[in-house]
Amino acid sequence: MNGTFFNKVFCLEVAGDYACFTRPEMKVERVSYDVITPSAARGIFEAVFWKPAVRWRVRKIEVLNPITWISVRRNEVGATMSERRKEIFIENERQQRAGLFLRDVRYRLHAELEFIHPKDRSKTFWKTPEEFIPEEEEYRKDENPGKYNAIFERRARKGQCFNQPYLGCREFSCAFRLIEDLSSEPKPIDETRDLGFMLYDLDFSTPDDIKPAFFRAFLRQGVIDVPPWESEEVRR
């Protein structure tokens, strides 16, 4: 493997009936951001393909459907299972909460598949789930960023994924398709406005002190340009 690498930007169109990209400042009731967050977009790409040798950098979000809202009251379980709990009685933990969600969403997501050189590859502090380890073990012997690009293209084109991608909450699953020719695709919505500060992603650089990062999101003609993670526009 030589020292020359190239990263490639891929585009996925995702669509779903409902979405909720929860604002962290709303601690009781779930209220969604106006559009998908970069962290949620990254999760969709990772659901299709991910391994410790690569990482996804979301570059642009295009909003294809008008932003519409729906208010829903639903039952939730107010507890999570852990090693310290033997069981959960759902009837005792059931809570009814209201939520302000997005309805009939459709986005075009652009993300760069960045290959991490083995010398720069830090050890992951989370144990990699077995389902995230691709079956192509031979790639470990001759790692090549071009092969990872081909793996993603093949998986996305066939609709393969490690887990079903979702729009903010796991119950809001979404469909996806690989966009290979943008010239024949519909244009984003004709809307321009300031969306305010939005969650960018979580900063995992210090495993014992994981913090959120935010950026000022501007929707211009239906398009949000996501600043680089290292830029000053990202507030930590």
Tab-separated table of C-alpha atoms in Angstrom, residues 13-14 21 34-37 60-68 102-110 186-191 193 195 198 218-225:
chain	number	residue	atom	x	y	z
A	13	GLU	CA	-31.073	9.978	-0.715
A	14	VAL	CA	-33.019	9.048	2.402
A	21	PHE	CA	-33.677	14.802	15.601
A	34	ASP	CA	-35.961	21.497	11.578
A	35	VAL	CA	-33.706	19.233	9.523
A	36	ILE	CA	-31.473	16.231	9.974
A	37	THR	CA	-28.307	16.801	12.019
A	60	LYS	CA	-23.679	18.850	2.678
A	61	ILE	CA	-27.375	18.280	3.397
A	62	GLU	CA	-30.043	18.976	0.783
A	63	VAL	CA	-33.675	19.234	1.896
A	64	LEU	CA	-35.970	17.824	-0.804
A	65	ASN	CA	-39.395	17.925	0.878
A	66	PRO	CA	-41.005	20.965	2.568
A	67	ILE	CA	-40.476	21.024	6.339
A	68	THR	CA	-43.723	19.892	7.968
A	102	LEU	CA	-41.030	15.998	11.354
A	103	ARG	CA	-43.300	14.386	8.804
A	104	ASP	CA	-42.693	13.088	5.284
A	105	VAL	CA	-38.997	13.924	5.132
A	106	ARG	CA	-36.594	13.442	2.250
A	107	TYR	CA	-32.937	14.465	2.194
A	108	ARG	CA	-29.953	14.131	-0.062
A	109	LEU	CA	-26.868	13.591	2.087
A	110	HIS	CA	-23.301	14.121	0.906
A	186	PRO	CA	-34.837	16.982	-8.296
A	187	LYS	CA	-33.684	20.293	-6.882
A	188	PRO	CA	-33.843	21.085	-3.134
A	189	ILE	CA	-36.713	23.169	-1.775
A	190	ASP	CA	-36.630	26.912	-2.401
A	191	GLU	CA	-36.228	28.056	1.194
A	193	ARG	CA	-33.403	30.886	6.612
A	195	LEU	CA	-31.858	27.516	11.633
A	198	MET	CA	-27.640	22.780	15.792
A	218	PHE	CA	-27.996	28.162	7.563
A	219	LEU	CA	-30.464	26.803	5.045
A	220	ARG	CA	-29.738	28.447	1.683
A	221	GLN	CA	-32.013	27.467	-1.178
A	222	GLY	CA	-32.666	24.190	0.598
A	223	VAL	CA	-28.992	23.385	1.155
A	224	ILE	CA	-26.953	23.277	4.372
A	225	ASP	CA	-23.187	23.348	3.968
